[in-house]
């Protein structure tokens, strides 16, 4: 029986397969001189060159067009060309489906360059494009590296519910889940499927906290949903979050873990996805940093230095000083107690700190969530955000409030319903300990790693306001 291999396997161990008969399957990406085919099966950005046998009939060869899916049996030979080390000299070809040229010309798969916006219009086909193939392979390896990181750190992977009664953050719009007829005037939710109002989750954090208080270190990695009308290049309505929670962890330990996770993932991708990164490096616009540097240089630069750490109060002082000294105009007024806007974050990380990743800690209690531990000053909480250049906030986290009475007061001060959070309050009565955690926006991280300008281009099927196509 002839062994089937992926193109990635053949190219990786090319010389090992010399003079062997093998079977490969894939899609034709290009043709040259009616003799050479470039075949790809999605396993790598690189194509395998197929040399057609002179014994194939002309009628058969006419069916071999760009986009056609085929099975090829042939002998691996050393290539004379400079672009590949091996090639496959075909002895038998089976056509699974031929694609007429006139049909191919209507799609983004025709052999010419398309804008990212044009490719997005045919999201159901973009998996077959070079650039999206690179992004998805990098996304896959990033996901694996995150699981690997936490496994090696002795974390337990848990699955938190997607359907919930709590918005976790204490603010924000959520998608409602119901089996009731919403056209009724008076809806009795006690008759609904869950006998109460339920929503799609915006975070698995609260449930992860509960698990951490019994298992020590846990993480969840899954989809979350927000119904906010944020139609920007950094927002999705359905996105993926990585949320670790650690018992006996204080804020400093939490910050260290977050930075270490980011650097571990970047290094893993540099080690395992260089072909895909190199393609993106050559085919996307240069990344500006005191002149122009490439995507690869950007990633290596992030690994080179420790992240810059600064308090929220220091940030406000810097922004005010910069505004006065350099006559900078910000759209949003700067004052202590404000929620930092994207323009402030981008100025800090891209200009003031010269594209160093930035960790901002100790935010005011008034703009943060009820579960964050209140500092001794009574005004700030043990919180932290990590900002990456060009992206902004990628991680938000905190040390959690472990004191029952303080947590109860926070819930009241934020005007939340303690009846819905009775189970969360209960965890502070049975063996509560100092604990911390954070949430990492996985899609934004993929956006940073690939250099893509729009977050819609790093997730298979983006869900955004007024768009749920495909």
Short mmCIF file of C-alpha atoms in Angstrom, two decimals:
data_model
loop_
_atom_site.label_atom_id
_atom_site.label_comp_id
_atom_site.label_asym_id
_atom_site.label_seq_id
_atom_site.Cartn_x
_atom_site.Cartn_y
_atom_site.Cartn_z
CA UNK A 1 0.00 0.00 0.00
CA UNK A 2 1.34 3.43 -0.95
CA UNK A 3 1.76 5.72 2.08
CA UNK A 4 -0.07 9.06 2.10
CA UNK A 5 1.77 12.09 3.46
CA UNK A 6 0.96 15.73 4.07
CA UNK A 7 2.91 18.26 2.05
CA UNK A 8 4.37 19.63 5.27
CA UNK A 9 5.79 16.19 6.13
CA UNK A 10 7.31 15.73 2.68
CA UNK A 11 8.95 19.16 2.58
CA UNK A 12 10.22 18.94 6.16
CA UNK A 13 11.99 15.60 5.59
CA UNK A 14 12.53 16.05 1.86
CA UNK A 15 15.78 14.18 1.32
CA UNK A 16 14.53 11.26 3.44
CA UNK A 17 11.79 10.55 0.86
CA UNK A 18 14.03 10.60 -2.23
CA UNK A 19 13.06 7.95 -4.82
CA UNK A 20 10.11 6.78 -2.74
CA UNK A 21 6.63 6.39 -4.20
CA UNK A 22 4.15 8.47 -2.18
CA UNK A 23 0.57 9.70 -2.32
CA UNK A 24 -0.47 13.30 -1.70
CA UNK A 25 -3.75 15.17 -2.02
CA UNK A 26 -4.52 18.84 -2.29
CA UNK A 27 -5.58 21.79 -4.40
CA UNK A 28 -3.75 23.17 -7.40
CA UNK A 29 -2.51 26.70 -6.70
CA UNK A 30 -0.74 27.45 -9.98
CA UNK A 31 0.47 25.96 -13.25
CA UNK A 32 3.56 26.62 -15.36
CA UNK A 33 4.23 25.57 -18.93
CA UNK A 34 1.48 22.91 -18.63
CA UNK A 35 4.11 20.71 -16.95
CA UNK A 36 4.57 21.99 -13.41
CA UNK A 37 1.79 22.21 -10.81
CA UNK A 38 2.00 23.84 -7.38
CA UNK A 39 0.00 21.72 -4.93
CA UNK A 40 -1.08 22.70 -1.41
CA UNK A 41 -3.08 20.78 1.19
CA UNK A 42 -3.32 23.47 3.89
CA UNK A 43 -0.67 21.95 6.16
CA UNK A 44 1.94 24.58 5.24
CA UNK A 45 2.35 27.85 3.37
CA UNK A 46 4.82 26.13 1.05
CA UNK A 47 3.69 24.30 -2.09
CA UNK A 48 4.86 20.95 -3.45
CA UNK A 49 5.88 21.05 -7.10
CA UNK A 50 4.25 18.30 -9.17
CA UNK A 51 5.90 17.36 -12.47
CA UNK A 52 3.30 16.03 -14.89
CA UNK A 53 4.03 12.86 -16.80
CA UNK A 54 4.30 13.23 -20.55
CA UNK A 55 1.95 10.28 -20.90
CA UNK A 56 -1.13 12.19 -19.70
CA UNK A 57 -3.54 12.91 -22.55
CA UNK A 58 -4.38 16.50 -23.55
CA UNK A 59 -8.10 15.98 -22.81
CA UNK A 60 -7.21 14.99 -19.27
CA UNK A 61 -4.79 17.88 -18.76
CA UNK A 62 -7.48 20.40 -19.79
CA UNK A 63 -9.44 19.40 -16.67
CA UNK A 64 -6.51 20.36 -14.41
CA UNK A 65 -7.19 24.01 -13.54
CA UNK A 66 -6.35 26.29 -10.63
CA UNK A 67 -8.45 25.27 -7.62
CA UNK A 68 -8.92 21.69 -8.83
CA UNK A 69 -8.62 19.10 -6.07
CA UNK A 70 -6.54 16.04 -6.96
CA UNK A 71 -4.85 12.92 -5.66
CA UNK A 72 -1.32 12.36 -6.93
CA UNK A 73 0.85 9.26 -6.81
CA UNK A 74 4.44 9.68 -7.83
CA UNK A 75 8.16 9.42 -7.11
CA UNK A 76 9.99 12.00 -4.97
CA UNK A 77 12.98 13.45 -6.81
CA UNK A 78 15.56 16.08 -6.00
CA UNK A 79 14.52 19.35 -7.62
CA UNK A 80 16.74 21.21 -10.03
CA UNK A 81 14.93 24.47 -9.29
CA UNK A 82 16.05 26.85 -6.55
CA UNK A 83 12.65 27.38 -4.92
CA UNK A 84 12.21 23.78 -3.70
CA UNK A 85 14.49 20.97 -2.61
CA UNK A 86 12.24 18.15 -3.83
CA UNK A 87 9.47 17.63 -6.37
CA UNK A 88 7.00 14.85 -7.11
CA UNK A 89 7.15 13.20 -10.51
CA UNK A 90 3.60 12.02 -11.05
CA UNK A 91 2.72 8.55 -12.28
CA UNK A 92 -1.01 8.72 -11.57
CA UNK A 93 -3.45 11.58 -10.95
CA UNK A 94 -7.08 11.36 -9.91
CA UNK A 95 -9.23 14.48 -10.20
CA UNK A 96 -11.74 14.91 -7.38
CA UNK A 97 -13.34 18.10 -8.71
CA UNK A 98 -12.30 20.38 -11.52
CA UNK A 99 -12.99 24.12 -11.28
CA UNK A 100 -13.91 25.84 -14.56
CA UNK A 101 -11.79 28.93 -15.17
CA UNK A 102 -14.83 31.21 -15.57
CA UNK A 103 -16.06 30.20 -12.10
CA UNK A 104 -12.64 30.64 -10.51
CA UNK A 105 -12.41 34.20 -11.87
CA UNK A 106 -15.42 35.22 -9.76
CA UNK A 107 -13.76 34.21 -6.49
CA UNK A 108 -10.94 35.45 -4.29
CA UNK A 109 -9.05 32.27 -5.19
CA UNK A 110 -8.05 33.45 -8.65
CA UNK A 111 -4.26 33.89 -8.89
CA UNK A 112 -3.99 37.62 -8.24
CA UNK A 113 -3.72 39.86 -5.19
CA UNK A 114 -6.88 40.95 -3.42
CA UNK A 115 -7.39 43.49 -0.65
CA UNK A 116 -8.08 42.18 2.84
CA UNK A 117 -11.53 43.79 2.66
CA UNK A 118 -12.31 41.91 -0.56
CA UNK A 119 -11.17 38.62 0.96
CA UNK A 120 -13.42 39.27 3.98
CA UNK A 121 -16.45 39.44 1.68
CA UNK A 122 -15.94 35.76 0.87
CA UNK A 123 -15.04 34.51 4.33
CA UNK A 124 -16.24 31.03 3.46
CA UNK A 125 -13.44 30.79 0.85
CA UNK A 126 -10.62 32.62 2.57
CA UNK A 127 -9.30 29.49 4.31
CA UNK A 128 -7.86 28.60 0.91
CA UNK A 129 -5.91 31.85 0.58
CA UNK A 130 -2.23 32.03 1.52
CA UNK A 131 -2.57 34.86 4.03
CA UNK A 132 -5.53 33.40 5.89
CA UNK A 133 -3.95 29.97 5.93
CA UNK A 134 -0.93 31.51 7.67
CA UNK A 135 -3.10 33.28 10.21
CA UNK A 136 -5.09 30.14 11.06
CA UNK A 137 -2.00 27.97 11.47
CA UNK A 138 -0.47 30.60 13.76
CA UNK A 139 -3.77 30.84 15.70
CA UNK A 140 -3.78 27.06 16.12
CA UNK A 141 -0.21 27.01 17.41
CA UNK A 142 -0.89 29.92 19.77
CA UNK A 143 -3.83 28.02 21.23
CA UNK A 144 -1.70 24.91 21.68
CA UNK A 145 1.15 26.87 23.27
CA UNK A 146 -1.21 28.42 25.83
CA UNK A 147 -2.52 25.01 26.83
CA UNK A 148 1.07 23.75 26.94
CA UNK A 149 2.14 26.66 29.15
CA UNK A 150 -0.57 26.10 31.73
CA UNK A 151 -0.12 22.32 31.66
CA UNK A 152 3.57 22.70 32.42
CA UNK A 153 2.70 25.11 35.26
CA UNK A 154 0.36 22.50 36.79
CA UNK A 155 -2.88 24.34 36.05
CA UNK A 156 -6.15 22.46 35.65
CA UNK A 157 -8.18 23.21 32.50
CA UNK A 158 -11.88 23.66 33.30
CA UNK A 159 -14.96 24.47 31.24
CA UNK A 160 -17.16 27.27 32.54
CA UNK A 161 -20.79 27.77 31.44
CA UNK A 162 -21.73 29.81 28.39
CA UNK A 163 -25.26 30.40 29.72
CA UNK A 164 -25.31 32.53 32.86
CA UNK A 165 -27.42 34.83 35.04
CA UNK A 166 -24.57 37.22 35.85
CA UNK A 167 -22.66 39.70 33.68
CA UNK A 168 -19.57 39.26 35.91
CA UNK A 169 -18.25 42.78 35.32
CA UNK A 170 -21.27 44.52 36.81
CA UNK A 171 -21.77 46.49 33.60
CA UNK A 172 -22.15 46.02 29.87
CA UNK A 173 -24.79 44.69 27.53
CA UNK A 174 -25.41 40.96 27.13
CA UNK A 175 -27.19 38.70 24.68
CA UNK A 176 -30.32 37.25 26.26
CA UNK A 177 -31.05 33.54 26.05
CA UNK A 178 -34.72 32.58 26.20
CA UNK A 179 -37.33 30.17 24.88
CA UNK A 180 -40.12 32.69 25.56
CA UNK A 181 -42.08 34.71 23.01
CA UNK A 182 -40.57 38.18 23.42
CA UNK A 183 -43.52 39.77 21.61
CA UNK A 184 -45.68 39.27 24.70
CA UNK A 185 -46.42 42.37 26.77
CA UNK A 186 -45.83 40.74 30.16
CA UNK A 187 -43.23 38.01 30.16
CA UNK A 188 -43.16 35.69 33.15
CA UNK A 189 -39.56 34.45 33.24
CA UNK A 190 -40.42 31.90 35.92
CA UNK A 191 -41.97 29.99 33.01
CA UNK A 192 -38.86 30.31 30.87
CA UNK A 193 -36.56 27.35 30.21
CA UNK A 194 -34.29 28.13 33.18
CA UNK A 195 -37.09 29.80 35.21
CA UNK A 196 -35.18 33.11 35.22
CA UNK A 197 -33.49 35.61 32.90
CA UNK A 198 -30.36 34.12 31.36
CA UNK A 199 -27.66 35.46 29.03
CA UNK A 200 -24.63 34.44 27.02
CA UNK A 201 -21.59 34.76 29.27
CA UNK A 202 -19.18 37.69 29.07
CA UNK A 203 -16.61 35.87 31.21
CA UNK A 204 -15.95 32.59 32.96
CA UNK A 205 -14.01 34.32 35.72
CA UNK A 206 -16.40 33.99 38.64
CA UNK A 207 -16.84 30.25 38.06
CA UNK A 208 -13.07 29.87 37.59
CA UNK A 209 -12.54 31.56 40.96
CA UNK A 210 -14.78 28.99 42.60
CA UNK A 211 -12.74 26.18 41.04
CA UNK A 212 -9.42 27.77 42.03
CA UNK A 213 -10.51 27.88 45.67
CA UNK A 214 -10.58 24.10 45.59
CA UNK A 215 -8.02 23.15 42.93
CA UNK A 216 -5.42 25.87 43.47
CA UNK A 217 -4.64 26.86 39.88
CA UNK A 218 -7.11 26.62 37.02
CA UNK A 219 -7.77 28.25 33.64
CA UNK A 220 -10.61 28.42 31.18
CA UNK A 221 -10.26 29.02 27.45
CA UNK A 222 -13.45 29.57 25.52
CA UNK A 223 -15.90 31.88 23.74
CA UNK A 224 -17.54 34.86 25.45
CA UNK A 225 -20.10 37.33 24.14
CA UNK A 226 -20.77 41.06 24.44
CA UNK A 227 -23.72 42.90 22.91
CA UNK A 228 -22.02 46.28 22.85
CA UNK A 229 -22.25 48.25 19.62
CA UNK A 230 -18.46 48.57 19.26
CA UNK A 231 -17.85 48.44 15.54
CA UNK A 232 -14.08 48.94 15.57
CA UNK A 233 -11.01 47.11 14.30
CA UNK A 234 -10.35 45.75 17.82
CA UNK A 235 -13.82 44.54 18.88
CA UNK A 236 -15.90 41.42 18.24
CA UNK A 237 -19.30 40.41 19.58
CA UNK A 238 -18.17 36.80 19.94
CA UNK A 239 -14.55 36.32 20.93
CA UNK A 240 -12.25 33.99 22.85
CA UNK A 241 -10.78 34.56 26.29
CA UNK A 242 -8.05 32.85 28.30
CA UNK A 243 -8.82 33.23 32.01
CA UNK A 244 -6.50 31.74 34.64
CA UNK A 245 -7.32 31.93 38.36
CA UNK A 246 -4.80 31.18 41.10
CA UNK A 247 -5.33 30.63 44.82
CA UNK A 248 -2.67 32.14 47.13
CA UNK A 249 -1.53 34.51 44.34
CA UNK A 250 -1.06 38.21 45.04
CA UNK A 251 -1.08 40.96 42.42
CA UNK A 252 2.68 40.88 41.79
CA UNK A 253 2.59 37.15 41.10
CA UNK A 254 -0.41 37.66 38.84
CA UNK A 255 1.43 40.32 36.82
CA UNK A 256 4.52 38.12 36.47
CA UNK A 257 2.46 35.17 35.21
CA UNK A 258 0.67 37.33 32.61
CA UNK A 259 3.93 38.71 31.19
CA UNK A 260 5.52 35.27 31.20
CA UNK A 261 2.56 33.77 29.30
CA UNK A 262 2.76 36.42 26.58
CA UNK A 263 6.50 35.93 26.12
CA UNK A 264 6.24 32.13 26.17
CA UNK A 265 3.62 32.21 23.41
CA UNK A 266 5.60 34.63 21.25
CA UNK A 267 8.73 32.50 21.57
CA UNK A 268 6.78 29.34 20.75
CA UNK A 269 5.42 30.87 17.55
CA UNK A 270 8.88 32.10 16.54
CA UNK A 271 10.16 28.55 17.06
CA UNK A 272 7.33 26.67 15.33
CA UNK A 273 5.69 28.98 12.74
CA UNK A 274 8.60 30.66 11.00
CA UNK A 275 7.39 29.81 7.49
CA UNK A 276 4.02 31.44 8.13
CA UNK A 277 5.53 34.40 9.98
CA UNK A 278 8.01 34.94 7.15
CA UNK A 279 5.19 35.04 4.60
CA UNK A 280 3.27 37.59 6.68
CA UNK A 281 6.50 39.47 7.29
CA UNK A 282 6.90 39.97 3.54
CA UNK A 283 3.26 40.59 2.65
CA UNK A 284 1.88 43.05 5.21
CA UNK A 285 2.68 46.70 5.72
CA UNK A 286 5.74 47.52 7.80
CA UNK A 287 5.25 48.07 11.51
CA UNK A 288 6.34 51.58 12.53
CA UNK A 289 8.82 51.98 15.37
CA UNK A 290 11.18 54.91 14.96
CA UNK A 291 11.23 54.18 11.27
CA UNK A 292 10.01 50.92 9.88
CA UNK A 293 10.64 47.48 11.30
CA UNK A 294 9.16 44.18 10.28
CA UNK A 295 6.71 41.88 12.02
CA UNK A 296 9.52 39.52 13.01
CA UNK A 297 11.59 42.37 14.43
CA UNK A 298 8.58 43.55 16.42
CA UNK A 299 8.06 40.14 18.03
CA UNK A 300 11.73 39.80 18.91
CA UNK A 301 11.74 43.33 20.35
CA UNK A 302 8.87 42.41 22.73
CA UNK A 303 10.96 39.52 24.08
CA UNK A 304 14.04 41.65 24.58
CA UNK A 305 12.97 43.83 27.54
CA UNK A 306 10.85 43.50 30.69
CA UNK A 307 7.42 45.10 30.39
CA UNK A 308 7.26 48.65 31.76
CA UNK A 309 5.21 48.83 34.99
CA UNK A 310 3.54 52.02 36.20
CA UNK A 311 0.62 52.99 38.47
CA UNK A 312 -2.61 54.54 37.22
CA UNK A 313 -1.88 57.72 39.21
CA UNK A 314 1.53 58.06 37.50
CA UNK A 315 -0.19 57.59 34.14
CA UNK A 316 -2.58 60.47 34.79
CA UNK A 317 0.35 62.69 35.79
CA UNK A 318 2.30 61.76 32.64
CA UNK A 319 -0.65 62.46 30.35
CA UNK A 320 -1.27 65.86 31.95
CA UNK A 321 2.41 66.78 31.75
CA UNK A 322 2.64 65.70 28.11
CA UNK A 323 -0.48 67.66 27.27
CA UNK A 324 0.99 70.84 28.75
CA UNK A 325 4.56 70.44 27.50
CA UNK A 326 3.81 69.30 23.95
CA UNK A 327 0.40 70.93 23.53
CA UNK A 328 -1.18 67.57 22.73
CA UNK A 329 -4.93 67.54 22.19
CA UNK A 330 -6.84 64.55 23.53
CA UNK A 331 -10.51 64.08 22.69
CA UNK A 332 -11.29 62.93 26.23
CA UNK A 333 -10.44 65.13 29.20
CA UNK A 334 -7.77 63.76 31.53
CA UNK A 335 -8.53 63.59 35.24
CA UNK A 336 -7.91 61.18 38.09
CA UNK A 337 -10.82 58.73 38.21
CA UNK A 338 -11.44 58.63 34.46
CA UNK A 339 -11.44 55.38 32.50
CA UNK A 340 -8.45 55.50 30.16
CA UNK A 341 -9.51 55.66 26.51
CA UNK A 342 -7.82 54.07 23.52
CA UNK A 343 -6.18 57.38 22.54
CA UNK A 344 -4.49 57.60 25.95
CA UNK A 345 -3.35 53.99 25.91
CA UNK A 346 -1.97 54.28 22.38
CA UNK A 347 -0.09 57.47 23.20
CA UNK A 348 1.49 55.94 26.29
CA UNK A 349 2.61 52.65 24.78
CA UNK A 350 3.39 53.76 21.22
CA UNK A 351 4.95 57.17 21.81
CA UNK A 352 5.85 57.91 25.42
CA UNK A 353 7.25 54.47 26.25
CA UNK A 354 8.50 53.91 22.67
CA UNK A 355 6.51 50.74 21.98
CA UNK A 356 7.44 48.94 25.16
CA UNK A 357 4.58 46.78 26.49
CA UNK A 358 3.03 48.60 29.44
CA UNK A 359 1.53 47.32 32.69
CA UNK A 360 -0.75 49.78 34.47
CA UNK A 361 -1.79 48.86 38.01
CA UNK A 362 -3.85 50.20 40.95
CA UNK A 363 -6.83 51.70 39.10
CA UNK A 364 -9.52 53.71 40.95
CA UNK A 365 -12.23 51.59 42.56
CA UNK A 366 -14.94 53.73 40.97
CA UNK A 367 -14.14 52.52 37.43
CA UNK A 368 -13.36 48.89 38.21
CA UNK A 369 -15.38 45.79 39.02
CA UNK A 370 -16.84 44.84 42.39
CA UNK A 371 -14.65 41.73 42.82
CA UNK A 372 -11.29 43.54 42.83
CA UNK A 373 -9.46 43.81 46.15
CA UNK A 374 -9.60 47.28 47.67
CA UNK A 375 -6.22 48.77 48.61
CA UNK A 376 -5.53 50.28 52.02
CA UNK A 377 -6.11 53.80 50.65
CA UNK A 378 -9.77 52.91 50.05
CA UNK A 379 -9.64 54.61 46.64
CA UNK A 380 -7.82 52.14 44.44
CA UNK A 381 -7.94 48.41 43.79
CA UNK A 382 -5.28 45.79 43.15
CA UNK A 383 -5.88 45.69 39.42
CA UNK A 384 -3.69 45.61 36.33
CA UNK A 385 -3.97 46.00 32.57
CA UNK A 386 -1.33 45.03 30.01
CA UNK A 387 -1.09 47.14 26.86
CA UNK A 388 0.71 46.02 23.71
CA UNK A 389 1.90 48.47 21.03
CA UNK A 390 -0.48 48.85 18.13
CA UNK A 391 -3.22 46.87 19.89
CA UNK A 392 -3.78 48.46 23.29
CA UNK A 393 -5.25 46.46 26.16
CA UNK A 394 -4.76 42.74 25.75
CA UNK A 395 -4.98 41.63 29.39
CA UNK A 396 -7.07 42.84 32.30
CA UNK A 397 -6.74 41.31 35.74
CA UNK A 398 -6.66 41.81 39.47
CA UNK A 399 -6.21 40.36 42.89
CA UNK A 400 -9.71 39.35 43.95
CA UNK A 401 -11.45 40.62 47.08
CA UNK A 402 -11.29 37.68 49.49
CA UNK A 403 -12.87 39.44 52.50
CA UNK A 404 -16.59 38.67 52.79
CA UNK A 405 -17.72 41.94 54.38
CA UNK A 406 -15.71 44.10 51.99
CA UNK A 407 -17.01 42.14 48.98
CA UNK A 408 -20.59 42.52 50.22
CA UNK A 409 -20.07 46.28 50.60
CA UNK A 410 -18.62 46.46 47.07
CA UNK A 411 -21.68 44.71 45.66
CA UNK A 412 -23.97 47.19 47.39
CA UNK A 413 -21.88 50.19 46.29
CA UNK A 414 -22.05 48.99 42.67
CA UNK A 415 -25.84 48.55 42.99
CA UNK A 416 -25.66 44.84 42.12
CA UNK A 417 -28.16 42.18 43.17
CA UNK A 418 -26.56 40.11 45.91
CA UNK A 419 -29.28 37.48 45.47
CA UNK A 420 -27.81 36.58 42.09
CA UNK A 421 -24.32 36.42 43.58
CA UNK A 422 -25.17 34.45 46.73
CA UNK A 423 -23.02 31.52 45.60
CA UNK A 424 -20.04 33.78 44.87
CA UNK A 425 -20.36 35.42 48.29
CA UNK A 426 -20.54 31.96 49.83
CA UNK A 427 -17.02 31.16 48.66
CA UNK A 428 -15.73 33.91 50.99
CA UNK A 429 -17.27 32.15 53.98
CA UNK A 430 -15.72 28.71 53.46
CA UNK A 431 -11.94 28.86 53.41
CA UNK A 432 -11.35 32.05 51.46
CA UNK A 433 -7.74 32.93 50.58
CA UNK A 434 -5.92 35.68 48.67
CA UNK A 435 -6.30 34.84 44.99
CA UNK A 436 -5.78 36.49 41.61
CA UNK A 437 -6.48 36.09 37.92
CA UNK A 438 -6.70 37.80 34.58
CA UNK A 439 -8.38 37.60 31.20
CA UNK A 440 -6.39 37.58 27.98
CA UNK A 441 -8.18 38.53 24.76
CA UNK A 442 -7.02 35.70 22.53
CA UNK A 443 -8.16 37.24 19.24
CA UNK A 444 -6.36 40.50 19.97
CA UNK A 445 -3.26 38.49 20.79
CA UNK A 446 -3.51 36.72 17.42
CA UNK A 447 -3.96 40.14 15.79
CA UNK A 448 -0.74 41.32 17.43
CA UNK A 449 1.19 38.16 16.48
CA UNK A 450 0.18 38.30 12.82
CA UNK A 451 0.37 42.07 12.32
CA UNK A 452 -3.19 42.25 11.00
CA UNK A 453 -4.89 45.63 11.30
CA UNK A 454 -8.43 44.33 11.78
CA UNK A 455 -9.51 41.73 14.34
CA UNK A 456 -12.09 40.40 11.86
CA UNK A 457 -9.20 38.89 9.90
CA UNK A 458 -7.84 36.66 12.66
CA UNK A 459 -10.98 34.66 13.53
CA UNK A 460 -12.63 32.19 11.12
CA UNK A 461 -16.13 33.69 11.10
CA UNK A 462 -16.30 37.12 12.78
CA UNK A 463 -19.44 38.15 14.63
CA UNK A 464 -19.77 41.92 14.81
CA UNK A 465 -22.66 44.43 15.07
CA UNK A 466 -25.05 43.89 12.12
CA UNK A 467 -22.97 40.97 10.84
CA UNK A 468 -23.48 37.25 11.48
CA UNK A 469 -22.82 36.00 7.95
CA UNK A 470 -21.47 32.57 7.11
#
